[in-house]
mmCIF file with all atom_site columns, C-alpha atoms in Angstrom:
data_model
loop_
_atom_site.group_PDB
_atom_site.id
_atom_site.type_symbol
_atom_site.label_atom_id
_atom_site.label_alt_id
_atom_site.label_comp_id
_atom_site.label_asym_id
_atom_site.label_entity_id
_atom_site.label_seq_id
_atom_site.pdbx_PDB_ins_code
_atom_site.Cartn_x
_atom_site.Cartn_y
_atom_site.Cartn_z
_atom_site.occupancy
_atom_site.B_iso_or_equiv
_atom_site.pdbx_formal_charge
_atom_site.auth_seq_id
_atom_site.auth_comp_id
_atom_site.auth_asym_id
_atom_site.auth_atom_id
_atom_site.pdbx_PDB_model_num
ATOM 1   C CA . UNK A 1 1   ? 225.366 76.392 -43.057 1.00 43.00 ? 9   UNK A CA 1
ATOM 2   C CA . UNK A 1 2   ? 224.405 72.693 -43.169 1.00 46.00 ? 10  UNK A CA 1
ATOM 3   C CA . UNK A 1 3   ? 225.437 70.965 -46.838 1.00 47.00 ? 11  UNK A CA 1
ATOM 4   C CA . UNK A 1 4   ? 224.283 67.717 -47.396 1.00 49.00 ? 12  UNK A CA 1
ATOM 5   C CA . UNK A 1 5   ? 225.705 65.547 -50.393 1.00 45.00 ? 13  UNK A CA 1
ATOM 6   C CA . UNK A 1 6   ? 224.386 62.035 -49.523 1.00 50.00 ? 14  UNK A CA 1
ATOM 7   C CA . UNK A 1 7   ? 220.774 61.336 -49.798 1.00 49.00 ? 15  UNK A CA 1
ATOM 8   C CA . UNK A 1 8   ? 219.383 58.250 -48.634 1.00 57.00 ? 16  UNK A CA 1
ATOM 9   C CA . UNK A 1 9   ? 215.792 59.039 -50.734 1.00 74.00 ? 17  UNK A CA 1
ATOM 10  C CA . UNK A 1 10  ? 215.205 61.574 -53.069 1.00 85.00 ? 18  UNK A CA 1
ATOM 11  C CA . UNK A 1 11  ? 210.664 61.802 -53.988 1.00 92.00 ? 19  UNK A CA 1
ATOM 12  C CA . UNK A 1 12  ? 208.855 63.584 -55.899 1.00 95.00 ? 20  UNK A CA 1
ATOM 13  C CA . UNK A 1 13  ? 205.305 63.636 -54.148 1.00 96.00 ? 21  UNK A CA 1
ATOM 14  C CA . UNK A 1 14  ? 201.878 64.951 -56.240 1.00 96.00 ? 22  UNK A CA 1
ATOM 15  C CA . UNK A 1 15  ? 201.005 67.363 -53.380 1.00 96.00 ? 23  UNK A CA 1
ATOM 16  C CA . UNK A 1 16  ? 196.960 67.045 -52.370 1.00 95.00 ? 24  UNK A CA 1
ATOM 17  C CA . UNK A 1 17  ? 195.310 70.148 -50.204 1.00 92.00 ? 25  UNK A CA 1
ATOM 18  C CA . UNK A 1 18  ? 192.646 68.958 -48.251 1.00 92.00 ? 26  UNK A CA 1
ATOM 19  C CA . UNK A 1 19  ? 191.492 66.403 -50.397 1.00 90.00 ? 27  UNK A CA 1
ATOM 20  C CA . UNK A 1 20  ? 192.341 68.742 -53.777 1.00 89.00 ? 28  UNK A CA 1
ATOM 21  C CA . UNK A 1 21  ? 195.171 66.949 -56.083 1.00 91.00 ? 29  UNK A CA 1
ATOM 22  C CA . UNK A 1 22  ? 197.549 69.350 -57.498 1.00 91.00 ? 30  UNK A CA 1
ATOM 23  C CA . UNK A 1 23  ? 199.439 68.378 -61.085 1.00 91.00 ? 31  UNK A CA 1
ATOM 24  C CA . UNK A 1 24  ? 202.620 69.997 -59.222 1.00 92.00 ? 32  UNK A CA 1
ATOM 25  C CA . UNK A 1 25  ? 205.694 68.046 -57.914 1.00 95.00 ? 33  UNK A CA 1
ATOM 26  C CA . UNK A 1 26  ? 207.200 68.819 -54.260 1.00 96.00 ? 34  UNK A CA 1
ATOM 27  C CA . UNK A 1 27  ? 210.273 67.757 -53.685 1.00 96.00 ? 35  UNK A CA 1
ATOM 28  C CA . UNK A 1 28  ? 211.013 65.074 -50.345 1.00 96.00 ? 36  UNK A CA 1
ATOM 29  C CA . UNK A 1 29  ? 214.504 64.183 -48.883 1.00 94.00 ? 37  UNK A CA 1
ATOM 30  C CA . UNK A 1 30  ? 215.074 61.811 -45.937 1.00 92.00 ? 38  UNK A CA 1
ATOM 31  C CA . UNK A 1 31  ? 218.033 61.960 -44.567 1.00 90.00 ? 39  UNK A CA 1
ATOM 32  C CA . UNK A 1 32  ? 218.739 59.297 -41.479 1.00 88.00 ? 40  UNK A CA 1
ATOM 33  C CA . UNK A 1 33  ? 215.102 59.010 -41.164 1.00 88.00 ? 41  UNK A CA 1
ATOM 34  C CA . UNK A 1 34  ? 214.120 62.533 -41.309 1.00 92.00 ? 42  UNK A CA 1
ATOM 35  C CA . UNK A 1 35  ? 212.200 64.297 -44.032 1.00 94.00 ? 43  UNK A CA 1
ATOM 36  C CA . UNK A 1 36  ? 212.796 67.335 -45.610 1.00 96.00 ? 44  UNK A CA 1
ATOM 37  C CA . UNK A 1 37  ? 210.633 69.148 -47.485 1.00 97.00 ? 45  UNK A CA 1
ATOM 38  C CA . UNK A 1 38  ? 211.895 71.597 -50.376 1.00 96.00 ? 46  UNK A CA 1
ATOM 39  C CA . UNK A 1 39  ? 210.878 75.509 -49.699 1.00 96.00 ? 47  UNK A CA 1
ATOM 40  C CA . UNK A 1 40  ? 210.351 77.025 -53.038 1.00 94.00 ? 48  UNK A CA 1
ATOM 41  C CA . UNK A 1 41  ? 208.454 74.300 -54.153 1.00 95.00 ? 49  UNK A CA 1
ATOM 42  C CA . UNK A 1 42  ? 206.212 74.281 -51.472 1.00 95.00 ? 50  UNK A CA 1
ATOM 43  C CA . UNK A 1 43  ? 205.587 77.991 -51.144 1.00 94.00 ? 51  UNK A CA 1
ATOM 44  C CA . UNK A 1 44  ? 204.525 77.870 -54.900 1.00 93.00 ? 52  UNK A CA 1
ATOM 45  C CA . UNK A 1 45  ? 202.085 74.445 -53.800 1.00 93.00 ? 53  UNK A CA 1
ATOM 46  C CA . UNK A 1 46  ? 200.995 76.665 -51.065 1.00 92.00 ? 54  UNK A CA 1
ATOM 47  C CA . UNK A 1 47  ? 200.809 80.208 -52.314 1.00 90.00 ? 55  UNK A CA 1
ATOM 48  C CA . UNK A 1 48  ? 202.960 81.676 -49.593 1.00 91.00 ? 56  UNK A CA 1
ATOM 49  C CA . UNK A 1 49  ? 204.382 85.190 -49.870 1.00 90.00 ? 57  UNK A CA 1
ATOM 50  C CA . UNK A 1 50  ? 208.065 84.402 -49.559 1.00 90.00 ? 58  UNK A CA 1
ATOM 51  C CA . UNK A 1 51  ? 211.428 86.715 -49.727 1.00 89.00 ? 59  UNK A CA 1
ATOM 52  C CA . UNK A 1 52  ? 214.386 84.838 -48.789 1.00 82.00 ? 60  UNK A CA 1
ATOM 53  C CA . UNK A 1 53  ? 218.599 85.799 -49.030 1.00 81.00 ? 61  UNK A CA 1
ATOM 54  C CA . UNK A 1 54  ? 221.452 83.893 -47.534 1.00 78.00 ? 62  UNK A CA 1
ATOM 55  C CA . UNK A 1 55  ? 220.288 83.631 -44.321 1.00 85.00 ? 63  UNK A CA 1
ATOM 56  C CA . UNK A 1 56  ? 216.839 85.089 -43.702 1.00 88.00 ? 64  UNK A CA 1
ATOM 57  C CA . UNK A 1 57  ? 213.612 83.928 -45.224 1.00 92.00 ? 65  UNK A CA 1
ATOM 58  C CA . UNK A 1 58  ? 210.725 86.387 -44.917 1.00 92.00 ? 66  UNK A CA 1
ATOM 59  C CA . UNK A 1 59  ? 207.113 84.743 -45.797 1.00 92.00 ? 67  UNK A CA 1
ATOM 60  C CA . UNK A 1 60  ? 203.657 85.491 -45.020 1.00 91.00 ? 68  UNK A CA 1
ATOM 61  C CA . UNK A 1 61  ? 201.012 82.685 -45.095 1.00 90.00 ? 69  UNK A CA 1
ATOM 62  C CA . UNK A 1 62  ? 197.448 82.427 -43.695 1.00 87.00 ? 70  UNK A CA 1
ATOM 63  C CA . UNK A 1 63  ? 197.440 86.398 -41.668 1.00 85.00 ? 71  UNK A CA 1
ATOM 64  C CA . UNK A 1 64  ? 200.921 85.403 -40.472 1.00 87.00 ? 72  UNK A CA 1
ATOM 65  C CA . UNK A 1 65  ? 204.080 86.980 -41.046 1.00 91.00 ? 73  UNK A CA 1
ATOM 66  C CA . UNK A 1 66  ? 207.238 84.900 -39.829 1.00 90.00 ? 74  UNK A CA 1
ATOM 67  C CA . UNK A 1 67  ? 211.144 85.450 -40.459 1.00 91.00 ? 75  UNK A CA 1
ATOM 68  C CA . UNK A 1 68  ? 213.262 82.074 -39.908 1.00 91.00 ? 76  UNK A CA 1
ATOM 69  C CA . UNK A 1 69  ? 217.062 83.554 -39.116 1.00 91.00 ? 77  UNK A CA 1
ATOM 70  C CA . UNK A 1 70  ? 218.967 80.316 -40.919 1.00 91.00 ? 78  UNK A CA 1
ATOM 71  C CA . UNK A 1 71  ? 222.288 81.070 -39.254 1.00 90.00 ? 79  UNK A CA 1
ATOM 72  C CA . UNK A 1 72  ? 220.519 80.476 -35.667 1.00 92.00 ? 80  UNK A CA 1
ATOM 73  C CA . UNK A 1 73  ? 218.321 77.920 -36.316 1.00 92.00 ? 81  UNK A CA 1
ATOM 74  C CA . UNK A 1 74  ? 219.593 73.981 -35.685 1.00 92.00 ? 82  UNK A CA 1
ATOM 75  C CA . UNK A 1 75  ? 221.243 72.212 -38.465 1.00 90.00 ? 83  UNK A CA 1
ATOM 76  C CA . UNK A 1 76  ? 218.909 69.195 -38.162 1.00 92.00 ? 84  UNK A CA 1
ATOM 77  C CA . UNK A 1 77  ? 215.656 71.561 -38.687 1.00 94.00 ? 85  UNK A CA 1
ATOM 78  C CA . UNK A 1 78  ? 217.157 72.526 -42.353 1.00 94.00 ? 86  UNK A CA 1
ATOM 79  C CA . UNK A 1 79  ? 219.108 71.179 -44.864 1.00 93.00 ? 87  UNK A CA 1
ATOM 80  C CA . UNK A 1 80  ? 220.893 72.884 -48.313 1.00 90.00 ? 88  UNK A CA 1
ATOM 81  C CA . UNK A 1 81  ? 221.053 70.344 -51.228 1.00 90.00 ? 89  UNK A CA 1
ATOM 82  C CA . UNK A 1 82  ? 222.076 71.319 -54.325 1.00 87.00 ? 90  UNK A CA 1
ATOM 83  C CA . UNK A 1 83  ? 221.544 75.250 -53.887 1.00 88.00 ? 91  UNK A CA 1
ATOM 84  C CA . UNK A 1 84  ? 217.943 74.568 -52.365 1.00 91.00 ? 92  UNK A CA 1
ATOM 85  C CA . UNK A 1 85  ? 216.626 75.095 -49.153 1.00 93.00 ? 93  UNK A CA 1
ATOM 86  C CA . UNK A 1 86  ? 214.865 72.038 -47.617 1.00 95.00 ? 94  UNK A CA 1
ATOM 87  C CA . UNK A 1 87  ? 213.153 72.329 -44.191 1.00 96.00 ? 95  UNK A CA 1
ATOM 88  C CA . UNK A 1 88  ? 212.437 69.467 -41.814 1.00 96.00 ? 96  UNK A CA 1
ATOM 89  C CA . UNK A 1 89  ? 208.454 68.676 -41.827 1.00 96.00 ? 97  UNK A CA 1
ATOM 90  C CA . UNK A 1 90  ? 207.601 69.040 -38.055 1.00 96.00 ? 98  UNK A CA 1
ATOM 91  C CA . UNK A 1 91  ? 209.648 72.399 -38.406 1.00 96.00 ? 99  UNK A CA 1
ATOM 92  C CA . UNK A 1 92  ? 207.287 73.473 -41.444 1.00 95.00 ? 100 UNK A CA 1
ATOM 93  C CA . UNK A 1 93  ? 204.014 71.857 -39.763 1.00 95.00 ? 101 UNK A CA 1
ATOM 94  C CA . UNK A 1 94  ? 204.503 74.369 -36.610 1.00 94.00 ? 102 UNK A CA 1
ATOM 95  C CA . UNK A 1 95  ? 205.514 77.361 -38.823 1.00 93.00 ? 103 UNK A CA 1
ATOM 96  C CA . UNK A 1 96  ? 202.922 76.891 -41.093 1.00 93.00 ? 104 UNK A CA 1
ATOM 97  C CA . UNK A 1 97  ? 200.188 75.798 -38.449 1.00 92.00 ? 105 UNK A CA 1
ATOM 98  C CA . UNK A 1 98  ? 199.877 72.613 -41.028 1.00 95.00 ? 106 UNK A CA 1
ATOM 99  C CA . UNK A 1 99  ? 199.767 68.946 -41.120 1.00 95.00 ? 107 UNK A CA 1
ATOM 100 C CA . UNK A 1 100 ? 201.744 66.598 -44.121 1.00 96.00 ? 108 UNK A CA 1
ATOM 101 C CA . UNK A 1 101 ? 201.541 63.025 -44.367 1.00 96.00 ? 109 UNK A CA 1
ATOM 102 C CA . UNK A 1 102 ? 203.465 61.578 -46.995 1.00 94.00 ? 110 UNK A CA 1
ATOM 103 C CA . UNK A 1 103 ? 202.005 58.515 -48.691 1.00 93.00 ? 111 UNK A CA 1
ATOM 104 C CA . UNK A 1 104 ? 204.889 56.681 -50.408 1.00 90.00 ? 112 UNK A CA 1
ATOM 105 C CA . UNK A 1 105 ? 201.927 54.019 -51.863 1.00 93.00 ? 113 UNK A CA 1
ATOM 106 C CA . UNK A 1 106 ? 200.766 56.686 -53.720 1.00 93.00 ? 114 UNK A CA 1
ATOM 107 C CA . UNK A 1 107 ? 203.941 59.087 -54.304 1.00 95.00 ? 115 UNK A CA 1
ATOM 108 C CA . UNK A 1 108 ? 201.562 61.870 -52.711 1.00 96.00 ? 116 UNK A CA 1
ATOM 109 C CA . UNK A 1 109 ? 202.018 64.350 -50.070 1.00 96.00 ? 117 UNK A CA 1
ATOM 110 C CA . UNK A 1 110 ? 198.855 65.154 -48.008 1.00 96.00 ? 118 UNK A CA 1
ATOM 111 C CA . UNK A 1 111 ? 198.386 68.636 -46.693 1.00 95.00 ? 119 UNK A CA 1
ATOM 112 C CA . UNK A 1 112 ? 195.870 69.852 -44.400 1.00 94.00 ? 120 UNK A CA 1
ATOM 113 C CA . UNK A 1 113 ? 195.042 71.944 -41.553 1.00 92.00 ? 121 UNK A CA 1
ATOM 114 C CA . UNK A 1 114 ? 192.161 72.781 -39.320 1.00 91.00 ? 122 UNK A CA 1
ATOM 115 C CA . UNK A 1 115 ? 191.325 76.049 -41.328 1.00 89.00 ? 123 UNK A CA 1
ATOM 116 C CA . UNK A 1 116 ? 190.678 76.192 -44.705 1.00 89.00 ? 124 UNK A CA 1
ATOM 117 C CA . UNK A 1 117 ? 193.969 76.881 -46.880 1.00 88.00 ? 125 UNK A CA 1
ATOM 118 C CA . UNK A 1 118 ? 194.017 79.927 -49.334 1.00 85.00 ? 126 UNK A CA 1
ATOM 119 C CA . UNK A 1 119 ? 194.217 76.874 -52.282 1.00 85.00 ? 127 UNK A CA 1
ATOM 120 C CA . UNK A 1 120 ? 191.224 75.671 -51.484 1.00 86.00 ? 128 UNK A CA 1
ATOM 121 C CA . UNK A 1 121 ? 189.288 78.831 -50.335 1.00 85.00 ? 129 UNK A CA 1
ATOM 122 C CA . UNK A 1 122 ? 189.861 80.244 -53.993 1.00 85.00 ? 130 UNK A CA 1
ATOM 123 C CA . UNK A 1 123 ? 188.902 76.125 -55.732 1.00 84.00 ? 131 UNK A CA 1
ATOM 124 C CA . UNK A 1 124 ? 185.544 76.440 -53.752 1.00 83.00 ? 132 UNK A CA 1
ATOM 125 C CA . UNK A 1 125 ? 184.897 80.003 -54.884 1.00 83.00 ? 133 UNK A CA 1
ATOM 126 C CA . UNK A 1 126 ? 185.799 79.200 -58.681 1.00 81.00 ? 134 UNK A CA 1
ATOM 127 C CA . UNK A 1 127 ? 183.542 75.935 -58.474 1.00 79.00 ? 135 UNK A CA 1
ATOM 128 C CA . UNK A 1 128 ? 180.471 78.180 -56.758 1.00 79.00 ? 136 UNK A CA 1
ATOM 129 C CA . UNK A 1 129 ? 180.942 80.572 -59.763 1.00 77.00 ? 137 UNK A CA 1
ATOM 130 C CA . UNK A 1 130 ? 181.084 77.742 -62.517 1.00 77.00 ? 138 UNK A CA 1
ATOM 131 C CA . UNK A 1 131 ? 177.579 76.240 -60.620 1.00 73.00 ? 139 UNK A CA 1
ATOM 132 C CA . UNK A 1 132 ? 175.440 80.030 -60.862 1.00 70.00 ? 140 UNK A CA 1
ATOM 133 C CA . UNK A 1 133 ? 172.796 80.089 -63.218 1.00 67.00 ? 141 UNK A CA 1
ATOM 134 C CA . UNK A 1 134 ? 172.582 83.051 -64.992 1.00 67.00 ? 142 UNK A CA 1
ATOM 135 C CA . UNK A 1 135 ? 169.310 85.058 -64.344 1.00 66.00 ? 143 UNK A CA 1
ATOM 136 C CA . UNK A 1 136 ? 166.627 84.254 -66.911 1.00 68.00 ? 144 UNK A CA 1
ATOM 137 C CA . UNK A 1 137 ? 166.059 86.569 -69.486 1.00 69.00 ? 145 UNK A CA 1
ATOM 138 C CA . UNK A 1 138 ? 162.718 88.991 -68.512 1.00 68.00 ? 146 UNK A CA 1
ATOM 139 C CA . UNK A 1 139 ? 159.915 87.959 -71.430 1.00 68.00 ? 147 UNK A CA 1
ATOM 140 C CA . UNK A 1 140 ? 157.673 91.329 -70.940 1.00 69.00 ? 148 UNK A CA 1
ATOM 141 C CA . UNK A 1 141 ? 155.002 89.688 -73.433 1.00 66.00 ? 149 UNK A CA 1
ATOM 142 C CA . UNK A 1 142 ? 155.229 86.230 -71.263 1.00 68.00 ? 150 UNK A CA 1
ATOM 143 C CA . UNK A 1 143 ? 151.830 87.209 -69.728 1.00 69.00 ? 151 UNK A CA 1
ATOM 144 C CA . UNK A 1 144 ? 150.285 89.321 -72.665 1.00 67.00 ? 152 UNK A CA 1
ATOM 145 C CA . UNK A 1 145 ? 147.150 88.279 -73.746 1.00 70.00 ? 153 UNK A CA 1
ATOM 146 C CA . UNK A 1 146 ? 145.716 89.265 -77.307 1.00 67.00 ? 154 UNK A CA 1
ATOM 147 C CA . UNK A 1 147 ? 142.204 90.626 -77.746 1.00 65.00 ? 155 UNK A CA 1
ATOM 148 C CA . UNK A 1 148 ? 140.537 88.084 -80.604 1.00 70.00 ? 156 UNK A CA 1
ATOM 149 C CA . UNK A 1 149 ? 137.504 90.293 -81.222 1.00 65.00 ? 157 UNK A CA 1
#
């Protein structure tokens, strides 16, 4: 099990979902210029189902169920840091079927992918439910006319 004690660059990066700023904080080592990204902070960022122990982590995101066996998997891929699990981004960008670019300008960490992520399936849903008008109230006497005789 890799252990890491030096850290060349510890960030905290505002994550942003296709274009969608989050007020969360993930997490970002790089370590002889490779970046790790934290686990638990992402699967929260992300909403992904995740069950981990020792040396399994169980998660399901987007349909797709995936087990990553840390005891077999390279030391440079993952990385332990103060009891958390950090995972190297091209690792997480082909498990995940996802793209991150880190801006250090802005402290942010850009997420996207080609389909739309569960985040911002369930923003555009809550904003299409905020924008309905509710129906207009039926006025039976709208069209009544009195007889003036």
């Amino acid at each position: 099990m890799p252990v890491c004690s030096l850290r060349a660059e510890e960030l905290y990066l505002e994550p942003v979902i296709q274009g969608t700023a989050l007020e969360e904080a993930v997490p970002v080592e790089t370590i002889k210029d490779r970046e790790y990204i934290e686990w638990e902070a992402l699967a929260s960022v992300l909403q992904i189902k995740t069950d981990y122990t020792q040396e399994h982590i169980v998660f399901e995101f987007m349909e797709k169920k995936s087990d990553i066996d840390l005891r077999t998997l390279s030391p440079e891929k993952w990385k332990k840091l103060n009891g958390r699990i950090y995972f190297e981004r091209p690792f997480l960008e082909k498990e995940l079927n996802v793209t991150f670019q880190i801006n250090h300008l802005d402290m942010q960490l850009e997420i996207d992918s080609e389909r739309k992520l569960p985040l911002t399936r369930r923003l555009e849903a809550q904003s299409k439910r905020q924008n309905l008008r509710p129906y207009k109230e039926y006025d039976s006497f709208a069209n009544y006319q009195f007889d003036n005789r």
